[in-house]
Amino acid sequence: MADYDAIIIGAGLGGLSSGALLAHQGLKVLVLEQSDRIGGCCSTFERNGYKHDVGASIVEIIQPIEKVFELLGTKFQDEVDLIPCDPLFSVMYRNGERITIEKSLEATGEVISSLSAEDGRHWKDFCDYFQEMMDVLIDALFFVPADTFGDMANMIKKNPKLLKFLPTFLVTYQDLFQKYFKSNKVLDTMAYQSLYMGMPPALTPGPFAMIPFTEHSGIWYPRGGMIKIPEALLRCGQKDGLEIRMKAGVKKVVVKGGRSQGVVLEDGGEITSRIVVSNVNPQRLYLELIGEEHLPWLTKRGVKSLVLGKSLCMIYVGLDSKPDLDAHHSYTAVSMQEVNDFWTNHVETGIMLPAEKNYGLICWTSHSDDSLAPKGHHVINVIPESFYHLKGTNWDAYKDQFVDDYLDYVSRDLVPDLKGQITQVIASSPMDYERNLRLPEGSLYAFNQDATHQAVFRPSAKSKCIDGLYLSGSGTHPGGGVPTTIASGMIAYNKILQNEKV
Ligand SMILES: Cc1cc2nc3c(=O)[nH]c(=O)nc-3n(C[C@H](O)[C@H](O)[C@H](O)COP(=O)(O)OP(=O)(O)OC[C@H]3O[C@@H](n4cnc5c(N)ncnc54)[C@H](O)[C@@H]3O)c2cc1C
């Protein structure tokens, strides 16, 4: 008899949501996490009294998360104290001008009208279109599997309204915005958010143009830091007997007769299980943890052809006083063309932009939750655009200079006197993410999220070549993000209920 019904490799959101759901179903579940902290990219660490989020800094589109907690017999809002963020964000133009976008659609319409009367007139049409799209797409895409074309057909059968929005998969984020808005000043407030999908506006599939709209239905910050979400999933799982071992990296998935049988740990120990759920990047899972010898040629080819996604250098900053910022999130106003050019002229050549031409996001988390820093102090995360492969150098050699140059620029041009307020700076480069969280090339969302890496083209929740093996996390449908990876855990769980004796 196997030691466990299910072993979960990785305590990221996808791993913990599938693990907690399986434990709630009565299975004997063990989660194995290689690091000393749960949550992966959605986590929080403390240094000298300042709490910094490792990656994710807000949660939005919470319907799939609510569903998972409902299946666990509780309520998301009872498990995690969610602080609403309003204003939603502030846009910082390079000439020092700023605009603030509030949750209210009417207030935002007024801001758009003040930038361009013509675009202001189109704001309502834009909202009506994206409201309908959001209602359809969240239900249709985030709760159901997309492993096969049969799954895709079922999606449409269950939700025929999806047909109306299928053509948006053939156009881009940029196309949809340019349909509604003509003023560059307005478009410059909306280009950056395509990067929430890890892609520039010209490559991001059209449906994700709903992000700047969906934020108006609410964005939240969990009191105590983003780690409160994985902690809540773990707590629910543990009530149902889920076990977790930290610093327990998995070296191999044991496959015999085409079926996963358990895992071998990096310390040499072996643990058997009927089911294995992997929360690690699927390319690494198939090529390293399983090994090419167990893969049919088509899987080998398919897995090798997946393109790793965007990576970032994140700068965690402690401040001794309140920064000159206006909202939880502030980002640089940037044109669609600049973001597209960054992709083609810099990501692909490895030549970094000079700091004063770079742009990015500043997350002022202690604006929402003052418990994150000592009294009167603050924490911000500064996130300039960056990428993994640098021409002629690497991140271990380049990180300090990159961080210094960008903080100098921000302090000079965007957030006056920031440098004088700084008490500590820590940075996580793409290479650090790779080492610490085992994200290949620091890839935030596992793979690109363009149309060729979506739904049925992403590795499936139920392995097509190894029985008893399931996948959760950003490398499988519906992709990267806090709600989507939690949804992926629910999709893996449903696949297990359908296919295994539980
Ligand atoms: C900088 C950054 C900013 C982001 N901002 C946002 C945001 O604001 N909002 C949002 O919705 N999303 C955001 N995201 C995305 C979101 O955080 C991720 O998509 C999501 O948390 C990934 O979850 P996951 O389940 O794929 O697991 P991961 O977070 O990748 O965790 C996987 C876990 O598996 C462990 N592991 C790996 N290999 C092994 C092994 N061999 N053995 C044992 N354990 C192993 C890792 O240590 C890790 O803990 C951001 C991500 C980053 C990096």
Coordinates of C-alpha atoms and ligand atoms in Angstrom, one line a residue:
M1 CA 0.0 0.0 0.0
A2 CA 1.2 3.5 -0.9
D3 CA 2.4 5.9 1.9
Y4 CA -0.1 8.6 0.8
D5 CA -3.1 8.9 -1.6
A6 CA -1.6 12.0 -3.1
I7 CA 1.8 13.8 -3.0
I8 CA 1.8 17.4 -4.0
I9 CA 5.1 18.8 -5.3
G10 CA 5.4 22.4 -4.3
A11 CA 3.5 24.6 -1.8
G12 CA 2.6 27.4 -4.3
L13 CA -1.1 28.4 -4.7
G14 CA -1.8 25.7 -7.3
G15 CA -0.3 23.0 -5.1
L16 CA -2.0 24.1 -1.9
S17 CA -5.4 24.5 -3.4
S18 CA -5.4 21.0 -5.0
G19 CA -3.9 19.6 -1.8
A20 CA -6.5 21.2 0.5
L21 CA -9.4 20.1 -1.7
L22 CA -8.1 16.5 -1.9
A23 CA -7.6 16.4 1.9
H24 CA -11.2 17.7 2.3
Q25 CA -12.3 14.9 0.1
G26 CA -10.8 12.5 2.7
L27 CA -7.5 11.6 0.9
K28 CA -4.3 11.3 2.8
V29 CA -2.2 14.1 1.3
L30 CA 1.4 15.2 1.7
V31 CA 2.8 18.5 0.3
L32 CA 6.5 18.7 -0.3
E33 CA 8.1 22.1 -0.5
Q34 CA 11.7 22.6 -1.3
S35 CA 12.1 26.1 0.3
D36 CA 11.4 27.2 3.9
R37 CA 8.3 29.2 3.1
I38 CA 4.9 28.4 1.6
G39 CA 3.2 30.3 -1.2
G40 CA 5.9 30.5 -3.9
C41 CA 5.4 33.7 -5.8
C42 CA 2.5 34.6 -3.6
S43 CA 4.3 35.0 -0.3
T44 CA 5.7 37.4 2.2
F45 CA 9.0 37.6 4.1
E46 CA 10.1 39.9 7.0
R47 CA 13.4 41.7 7.3
N48 CA 14.2 44.2 10.1
G49 CA 10.5 44.7 10.9
Y50 CA 9.5 45.3 7.2
K51 CA 7.3 42.8 5.5
H52 CA 7.8 42.5 1.8
D53 CA 5.8 40.5 -0.7
V54 CA 7.9 38.1 -2.8
G55 CA 5.9 38.6 -6.0
A56 CA 2.2 39.1 -6.2
S57 CA 1.0 42.3 -4.5
I58 CA -2.8 42.4 -5.1
V59 CA -5.6 40.0 -5.7
E60 CA -8.5 40.6 -8.2
I61 CA -11.1 38.5 -10.0
I62 CA -11.7 36.6 -6.8
Q63 CA -14.6 34.4 -7.9
P64 CA -12.5 31.3 -8.5
I65 CA -10.8 31.8 -5.0
E66 CA -14.3 32.1 -3.4
K67 CA -15.3 28.9 -5.1
V68 CA -12.3 27.0 -3.8
F69 CA -12.9 28.1 -0.2
E70 CA -16.6 27.3 -0.6
L71 CA -15.6 23.7 -1.7
L72 CA -13.5 23.6 1.5
G73 CA -16.6 24.4 3.5
T74 CA -15.7 28.0 4.4
K75 CA -15.6 31.5 3.0
F76 CA -12.6 33.3 1.5
Q77 CA -13.5 36.5 3.3
D78 CA -13.7 34.6 6.6
E79 CA -10.3 33.1 6.2
V80 CA -8.4 36.2 4.8
D81 CA -9.0 39.8 5.9
L82 CA -9.2 41.5 2.5
I83 CA -8.5 45.2 2.4
P84 CA -10.2 46.9 -0.6
C85 CA -7.7 49.1 -2.6
D86 CA -9.3 52.4 -3.8
P87 CA -7.9 54.3 -5.7
L88 CA -7.1 51.4 -7.9
F89 CA -3.9 52.9 -9.2
S90 CA -2.1 56.1 -10.1
V91 CA -0.4 56.8 -13.4
M92 CA 2.9 58.8 -13.3
Y93 CA 3.8 60.7 -16.4
R94 CA 7.5 61.3 -16.9
N95 CA 6.9 65.1 -16.9
G96 CA 5.8 64.9 -13.2
E97 CA 2.0 64.9 -14.0
R98 CA -0.1 62.2 -12.3
I99 CA -3.6 60.9 -12.6
T100 CA -5.4 58.7 -10.1
I101 CA -7.9 56.1 -11.2
E102 CA -10.6 55.3 -8.7
K103 CA -12.8 52.2 -8.5
S104 CA -15.8 54.2 -9.5
L105 CA -16.5 53.9 -13.3
E106 CA -18.1 57.3 -13.3
A107 CA -15.1 59.0 -11.7
T108 CA -12.8 57.2 -14.2
G109 CA -15.0 58.3 -17.1
E110 CA -14.5 61.9 -15.8
V111 CA -10.7 61.5 -15.8
I112 CA -10.7 60.0 -19.3
S113 CA -12.9 62.9 -20.5
S114 CA -10.5 65.4 -19.0
L115 CA -7.7 63.8 -21.1
S116 CA -9.8 63.6 -24.2
A117 CA -13.5 64.5 -24.6
E118 CA -13.9 62.1 -27.5
D119 CA -12.5 59.1 -25.6
G120 CA -14.5 60.1 -22.6
R121 CA -17.7 59.6 -24.8
H122 CA -16.5 56.0 -25.6
W123 CA -15.8 55.0 -22.0
K124 CA -19.3 53.9 -21.4
D125 CA -19.4 51.7 -24.5
F126 CA -16.0 50.3 -23.5
C127 CA -17.4 49.5 -20.0
D128 CA -20.6 47.9 -21.3
Y129 CA -18.6 45.6 -23.7
F130 CA -16.1 44.5 -21.1
Q131 CA -18.7 44.0 -18.4
E132 CA -20.4 41.5 -20.6
M133 CA -17.1 39.9 -21.6
M134 CA -16.0 39.6 -18.0
D135 CA -19.2 38.0 -16.9
V136 CA -18.9 35.4 -19.7
L137 CA -15.1 34.7 -19.7
I138 CA -14.6 34.3 -15.9
D139 CA -17.3 31.6 -15.7
A140 CA -16.4 30.0 -19.0
L141 CA -12.6 29.9 -18.7
F142 CA -11.5 29.9 -15.1
F143 CA -13.6 27.0 -13.6
V144 CA -13.2 24.3 -16.2
P145 CA -10.4 22.2 -17.8
A146 CA -9.0 22.9 -21.2
D147 CA -6.9 19.7 -21.6
T148 CA -8.5 18.6 -24.9
F149 CA -10.5 20.0 -27.8
G150 CA -13.4 18.0 -26.2
D151 CA -13.0 20.1 -23.1
M152 CA -13.0 23.2 -25.2
A153 CA -16.2 22.1 -27.0
N154 CA -17.7 21.5 -23.5
M155 CA -16.8 25.1 -22.5
I156 CA -18.8 26.4 -25.4
K157 CA -21.7 24.0 -24.8
K158 CA -22.0 25.0 -21.2
N159 CA -21.6 28.7 -22.0
P160 CA -22.8 29.4 -25.5
K161 CA -22.3 33.2 -24.9
L162 CA -18.6 32.4 -25.2
L163 CA -19.0 32.2 -29.0
K164 CA -19.6 36.0 -29.1
F165 CA -16.2 36.6 -27.6
L166 CA -14.2 33.9 -29.4
P167 CA -13.1 36.3 -32.2
T168 CA -11.4 38.5 -29.5
F169 CA -8.8 35.6 -29.2
L170 CA -7.8 36.5 -32.8
V171 CA -7.1 40.2 -32.0
T172 CA -4.7 41.7 -29.5
Y173 CA -5.0 43.8 -26.3
Q174 CA -3.7 46.7 -28.3
D175 CA -6.3 46.2 -31.1
L176 CA -9.2 46.3 -28.6
F177 CA -8.0 49.4 -26.8
Q178 CA -7.3 51.3 -30.1
K179 CA -10.9 50.5 -31.2
Y180 CA -12.3 52.5 -28.3
F181 CA -9.6 55.1 -27.5
K182 CA -7.6 57.4 -29.9
S183 CA -5.8 59.8 -27.5
N184 CA -2.2 58.7 -26.7
K185 CA -2.6 60.2 -23.3
V186 CA -5.5 57.9 -22.6
L187 CA -3.9 54.9 -24.2
D188 CA -0.7 55.5 -22.1
T189 CA -2.7 54.9 -19.0
M190 CA -3.7 51.4 -20.2
A191 CA -0.6 49.9 -21.9
Y192 CA 1.3 48.8 -18.8
Q193 CA -1.5 46.4 -17.6
S194 CA -0.8 44.1 -20.5
L195 CA 2.3 43.2 -18.6
Y196 CA 0.1 41.7 -15.9
M197 CA -0.3 38.9 -18.5
G198 CA 3.5 39.0 -19.0
M199 CA 3.2 40.1 -22.6
P200 CA 3.4 43.4 -24.5
P201 CA 0.1 44.8 -25.9
A202 CA 0.8 43.7 -29.4
L203 CA 1.1 40.0 -28.3
T204 CA -1.4 39.8 -25.4
P205 CA -4.6 38.0 -26.6
G206 CA -7.6 40.3 -26.9
P207 CA -9.6 38.9 -24.0
F208 CA -7.0 40.2 -21.5
A209 CA -7.8 43.7 -22.5
M210 CA -10.6 43.2 -19.9
I211 CA -8.0 43.6 -17.1
P212 CA -8.0 47.4 -16.8
F213 CA -11.8 47.1 -16.7
T214 CA -12.0 44.1 -14.2
E215 CA -10.0 46.1 -11.7
H216 CA -13.0 48.3 -11.3
S217 CA -14.9 45.4 -9.8
G218 CA -12.4 45.4 -7.0
I219 CA -8.8 44.8 -6.1
W220 CA -7.8 43.7 -2.6
Y221 CA -4.8 43.3 -0.4
P222 CA -4.8 40.6 2.3
R223 CA -4.0 42.1 5.7
G224 CA -0.6 40.8 6.9
G225 CA 0.7 40.3 3.4
M226 CA 0.0 38.1 0.3
I227 CA 1.2 35.0 2.3
K228 CA -2.2 35.1 4.1
I229 CA -3.8 33.5 1.1
P230 CA -1.6 30.4 0.9
E231 CA -1.6 30.2 4.8
A232 CA -5.4 30.1 4.6
L233 CA -5.4 27.3 2.1
L234 CA -2.8 25.4 4.2
R235 CA -4.8 25.9 7.4
C236 CA -8.0 24.5 5.7
G237 CA -6.0 21.5 4.4
Q238 CA -4.5 20.8 7.8
K239 CA -7.9 20.8 9.4
D240 CA -8.6 17.8 7.1
G241 CA -5.3 16.1 7.9
L242 CA -3.1 17.5 5.1
E243 CA 0.6 17.1 6.0
I244 CA 3.4 19.4 4.8
R245 CA 7.2 19.0 4.8
M246 CA 9.4 22.1 4.2
K247 CA 12.9 22.0 2.8
A248 CA 11.9 18.7 1.1
G249 CA 12.8 19.2 -2.6
V250 CA 11.6 16.5 -5.0
K251 CA 14.3 15.2 -7.3
K252 CA 12.4 12.6 -9.3
V253 CA 8.8 11.4 -9.9
V254 CA 8.9 7.6 -9.9
V255 CA 7.2 6.2 -13.0
K256 CA 6.6 2.5 -13.4
G257 CA 4.5 0.9 -16.1
G258 CA 3.4 4.3 -17.4
R259 CA 2.0 5.3 -14.0
S260 CA 3.4 7.7 -11.3
Q261 CA 4.1 5.8 -8.1
G262 CA 5.5 8.5 -5.8
V263 CA 8.7 10.6 -5.6
V264 CA 12.4 10.5 -4.7
L265 CA 13.5 13.4 -2.5
E266 CA 16.7 15.4 -3.0
D267 CA 18.0 13.8 0.2
G268 CA 17.5 10.4 -1.3
G269 CA 14.3 9.4 0.6
E270 CA 11.5 7.8 -1.3
I271 CA 7.8 8.3 -0.6
T272 CA 5.1 6.4 -2.5
S273 CA 1.6 7.6 -3.5
R274 CA -1.2 6.7 -5.8
I275 CA -1.5 10.2 -7.2
V276 CA 1.1 12.9 -7.8
V277 CA 0.2 16.5 -8.3
S278 CA 3.0 18.7 -9.6
N279 CA 3.0 22.5 -8.9
V280 CA 6.4 22.9 -10.6
N281 CA 7.1 24.3 -14.0
P282 CA 5.8 21.6 -16.4
Q283 CA 8.9 21.8 -18.6
R284 CA 11.1 21.0 -15.6
L285 CA 8.6 18.4 -14.4
Y286 CA 8.6 16.4 -17.7
L287 CA 12.2 16.9 -18.7
E288 CA 14.0 16.7 -15.3
L289 CA 11.8 15.2 -12.6
I290 CA 10.3 12.5 -14.9
G291 CA 12.9 12.2 -17.5
E292 CA 12.8 12.0 -21.3
E293 CA 12.9 8.2 -21.2
H294 CA 9.3 8.1 -20.0
L295 CA 7.9 10.5 -22.6
P296 CA 6.4 9.7 -26.0
W297 CA 8.2 11.7 -28.8
L298 CA 5.2 14.0 -29.2
T299 CA 5.2 15.0 -25.6
K300 CA 9.0 15.6 -25.6
R301 CA 8.6 17.8 -28.7
G302 CA 5.6 19.6 -27.3
V303 CA 7.2 20.3 -23.9
K304 CA 10.5 21.5 -25.4
S305 CA 8.7 23.8 -27.7
L306 CA 7.0 25.8 -24.9
V307 CA 8.5 29.2 -24.5
L308 CA 9.4 30.3 -21.0
G309 CA 7.6 33.6 -20.0
K310 CA 8.6 37.0 -18.8
S311 CA 10.8 37.5 -15.7
L312 CA 11.5 40.5 -13.5
C313 CA 13.8 42.1 -11.0
M314 CA 11.9 43.1 -7.9
I315 CA 13.3 45.7 -5.6
Y316 CA 12.0 45.5 -2.0
V317 CA 12.4 48.8 -0.2
G318 CA 12.0 49.9 3.5
L319 CA 11.3 53.6 4.1
D320 CA 11.5 55.7 7.3
S321 CA 8.5 57.9 6.3
K322 CA 5.6 58.1 4.0
P323 CA 6.5 58.1 0.2
D324 CA 5.1 60.7 -2.2
L325 CA 2.7 58.2 -3.9
D326 CA -1.0 58.3 -4.4
A327 CA -2.2 54.6 -4.4
H328 CA -1.4 51.0 -3.6
H329 CA -0.2 50.6 -7.2
S330 CA 1.5 53.4 -9.3
Y331 CA 2.9 52.8 -12.7
T332 CA 4.8 54.9 -15.3
A333 CA 2.6 56.1 -18.2
V334 CA 4.0 54.4 -21.2
S335 CA 2.9 54.0 -24.8
M336 CA 1.9 50.7 -26.3
Q337 CA 4.7 51.2 -28.8
E338 CA 7.3 51.6 -26.0
V339 CA 6.2 48.3 -24.4
N340 CA 6.2 46.5 -27.7
D341 CA 9.7 47.9 -28.6
F342 CA 11.0 46.8 -25.2
W343 CA 10.0 43.3 -26.1
T344 CA 11.6 43.2 -29.6
N345 CA 14.6 45.6 -29.1
H346 CA 15.6 44.7 -25.5
V347 CA 14.2 41.3 -24.3
E348 CA 15.3 39.7 -27.6
T349 CA 18.7 41.3 -27.8
G350 CA 19.6 41.2 -24.0
I351 CA 20.4 45.0 -24.0
M352 CA 18.9 46.7 -21.0
L353 CA 17.2 50.1 -21.3
P354 CA 18.9 53.0 -19.5
A355 CA 17.1 53.6 -16.2
E356 CA 15.6 56.9 -17.4
K357 CA 13.9 55.2 -20.3
N358 CA 12.8 52.2 -18.2
Y359 CA 9.4 52.1 -16.7
G360 CA 7.5 50.0 -14.2
L361 CA 5.3 49.5 -11.2
I362 CA 5.6 50.7 -7.6
C363 CA 3.5 48.7 -5.1
W364 CA 3.0 50.7 -1.9
T365 CA 1.6 47.8 0.2
S366 CA 1.8 49.7 3.6
H367 CA -0.6 52.3 2.1
S368 CA -3.2 49.6 2.4
D369 CA -1.9 47.8 5.5
D370 CA 0.2 49.8 8.0
S371 CA 1.0 46.6 9.9
L372 CA 3.7 45.8 7.3
A373 CA 6.3 48.2 8.6
P374 CA 7.3 49.6 12.0
K375 CA 5.2 52.6 13.2
G376 CA 5.6 55.6 10.8
H377 CA 7.7 53.5 8.4
H378 CA 6.6 52.1 5.0
V379 CA 7.4 49.4 2.5
I380 CA 7.3 49.6 -1.3
N381 CA 8.2 47.2 -4.0
V382 CA 9.7 48.8 -7.1
I383 CA 9.5 46.8 -10.3
P384 CA 11.2 48.1 -13.4
E385 CA 11.0 46.2 -16.6
S386 CA 13.7 43.5 -17.0
F387 CA 14.4 40.1 -18.5
Y388 CA 16.6 37.0 -17.8
H389 CA 19.2 36.9 -20.6
L390 CA 21.6 39.9 -20.4
K391 CA 24.1 40.5 -23.2
G392 CA 27.7 40.1 -22.0
T393 CA 26.8 39.8 -18.3
N394 CA 24.5 38.1 -15.9
W395 CA 22.2 39.2 -13.0
D396 CA 24.6 38.3 -10.2
A397 CA 27.1 40.7 -11.7
Y398 CA 24.6 43.4 -12.8
K399 CA 21.9 43.5 -10.1
D400 CA 23.4 46.1 -7.8
Q401 CA 24.1 48.6 -10.6
F402 CA 20.6 48.0 -12.1
V403 CA 18.9 48.6 -8.7
D404 CA 21.0 51.7 -7.9
D405 CA 20.4 53.3 -11.3
Y406 CA 16.7 52.7 -11.3
L407 CA 16.2 53.9 -7.7
D408 CA 18.2 57.1 -8.6
Y409 CA 16.0 57.7 -11.5
V410 CA 12.7 57.1 -9.6
S411 CA 13.9 59.4 -6.8
R412 CA 14.9 62.1 -9.3
D413 CA 11.9 62.0 -11.7
L414 CA 9.0 60.1 -10.3
V415 CA 8.9 60.0 -6.5
P416 CA 10.7 63.1 -5.2
D417 CA 13.4 62.4 -2.5
L418 CA 12.6 58.7 -2.3
K419 CA 16.3 57.9 -1.9
G420 CA 16.6 60.0 1.3
Q421 CA 13.8 57.9 2.9
I422 CA 15.3 54.5 2.2
T423 CA 16.4 52.4 5.2
Q424 CA 16.9 49.0 3.4
V425 CA 17.0 47.7 -0.1
I426 CA 16.8 44.0 -1.0
A427 CA 16.4 42.8 -4.6
S428 CA 15.3 39.6 -6.3
S429 CA 16.7 39.2 -9.8
P430 CA 15.4 36.8 -12.4
M431 CA 18.3 34.5 -11.4
D432 CA 17.3 34.8 -7.7
Y433 CA 13.8 33.7 -8.5
E434 CA 15.2 30.8 -10.5
R435 CA 17.4 29.7 -7.6
N436 CA 15.0 30.4 -4.7
L437 CA 11.7 29.3 -6.2
R438 CA 12.9 27.0 -9.0
L439 CA 11.3 29.2 -11.7
P440 CA 13.2 28.4 -14.9
E441 CA 14.8 31.6 -16.1
G442 CA 12.8 33.4 -13.4
S443 CA 9.7 33.0 -15.5
L444 CA 6.8 34.5 -13.6
Y445 CA 3.9 32.7 -15.3
A446 CA 5.8 29.6 -16.4
F447 CA 5.3 30.2 -20.1
N448 CA 4.4 32.9 -22.5
Q449 CA 0.7 33.7 -22.3
D450 CA 0.1 34.5 -26.0
A451 CA -2.6 32.6 -27.9
T452 CA -0.2 29.7 -28.7
H453 CA 0.3 29.0 -25.0
Q454 CA -3.3 29.3 -23.8
A455 CA -6.0 26.7 -22.9
V456 CA -5.5 23.5 -24.9
F457 CA -2.0 24.6 -25.9
R458 CA -0.8 24.8 -22.3
P459 CA 0.3 21.5 -20.6
S460 CA -2.9 19.7 -19.4
A461 CA -4.1 19.3 -15.8
K462 CA -4.3 15.5 -16.3
S463 CA -1.0 14.3 -17.8
K464 CA -1.6 12.8 -21.3
C465 CA 1.3 10.4 -21.0
I466 CA 1.6 9.4 -17.4
D467 CA -1.3 7.9 -15.4
G468 CA -1.9 9.2 -11.9
L469 CA 0.0 12.4 -12.7
Y470 CA -1.8 15.8 -12.5
L471 CA -0.6 19.4 -12.9
S472 CA -1.6 22.6 -11.1
G473 CA -0.1 26.1 -11.1
S474 CA 0.7 28.8 -13.6
G475 CA 2.1 26.3 -16.2
T476 CA -1.3 24.8 -16.8
H477 CA -4.7 26.3 -17.7
P478 CA -5.8 29.0 -16.9
G479 CA -2.3 30.3 -16.5
G480 CA -0.4 32.7 -14.2
G481 CA -2.0 34.9 -11.5
V482 CA -3.3 34.4 -8.0
P483 CA -6.9 33.5 -8.9
T484 CA -6.0 31.5 -11.9
T485 CA -3.4 29.3 -10.2
I486 CA -5.9 28.7 -7.3
A487 CA -8.4 27.8 -10.0
S488 CA -5.9 25.4 -11.6
G489 CA -5.7 23.5 -8.3
M490 CA -9.5 23.1 -8.4
I491 CA -9.4 21.9 -12.0
A492 CA -6.7 19.3 -11.2
Y493 CA -8.8 18.2 -8.2
N494 CA -11.9 17.8 -10.4
K495 CA -9.9 15.8 -12.9
I496 CA -8.7 13.5 -10.1
L497 CA -12.3 13.0 -8.9
Q498 CA -13.3 12.0 -12.5
N499 CA -10.3 9.7 -13.2
E500 CA -9.1 8.1 -9.9
K501 CA -10.7 5.9 -7.2
V502 CA -11.1 8.4 -4.3
Ligands
LIG1 C1 7.1 39.4 -9.3 C2 5.7 38.9 -9.5 C3 4.6 39.7 -9.3 C4 3.3 39.1 -9.5 N1 2.2 40.0 -9.3 C5 1.0 39.4 -9.2 C6 -0.2 40.2 -8.8 O1 0.0 41.3 -8.3 N2 -1.4 39.6 -8.9 C7 -1.6 38.3 -9.3 O2 -2.7 37.8 -9.4 N3 -0.5 37.5 -9.7 C8 0.8 38.0 -9.6 N4 1.9 37.3 -9.9 C9 1.6 35.9 -10.3 C10 1.3 34.9 -9.2 O3 2.0 35.3 -8.0 C11 1.7 33.5 -9.7 O4 1.2 33.2 -10.9 C12 1.3 32.4 -8.7 O5 1.5 32.8 -7.3 C13 2.0 31.2 -9.1 O6 1.5 30.1 -8.4 P1 1.9 28.6 -8.7 O7 0.9 27.7 -8.1 O8 2.2 28.5 -10.2 O9 3.2 28.3 -7.9 P2 4.6 29.0 -7.6 O10 4.4 30.3 -7.0 O11 5.5 28.9 -8.8 O12 5.2 28.0 -6.5 C14 5.7 26.7 -6.8 C15 6.3 26.2 -5.5 O13 6.9 24.9 -5.8 C16 8.1 24.8 -5.1 N5 9.0 23.9 -5.8 C17 9.5 24.0 -7.1 N6 10.2 22.9 -7.4 C18 10.1 22.1 -6.4 C19 10.6 20.8 -6.2 N7 11.4 20.1 -7.1 N8 10.3 20.1 -5.0 C20 9.5 20.8 -4.1 N9 9.0 22.0 -4.2 C21 9.3 22.6 -5.4 C22 8.7 26.2 -5.1 O14 9.6 26.4 -4.1 C23 7.4 27.0 -4.9 O15 7.1 27.2 -3.5 C24 3.2 37.8 -9.7 C25 4.3 36.9 -9.8 C26 5.6 37.5 -9.6 C27 6.8 36.5 -9.6

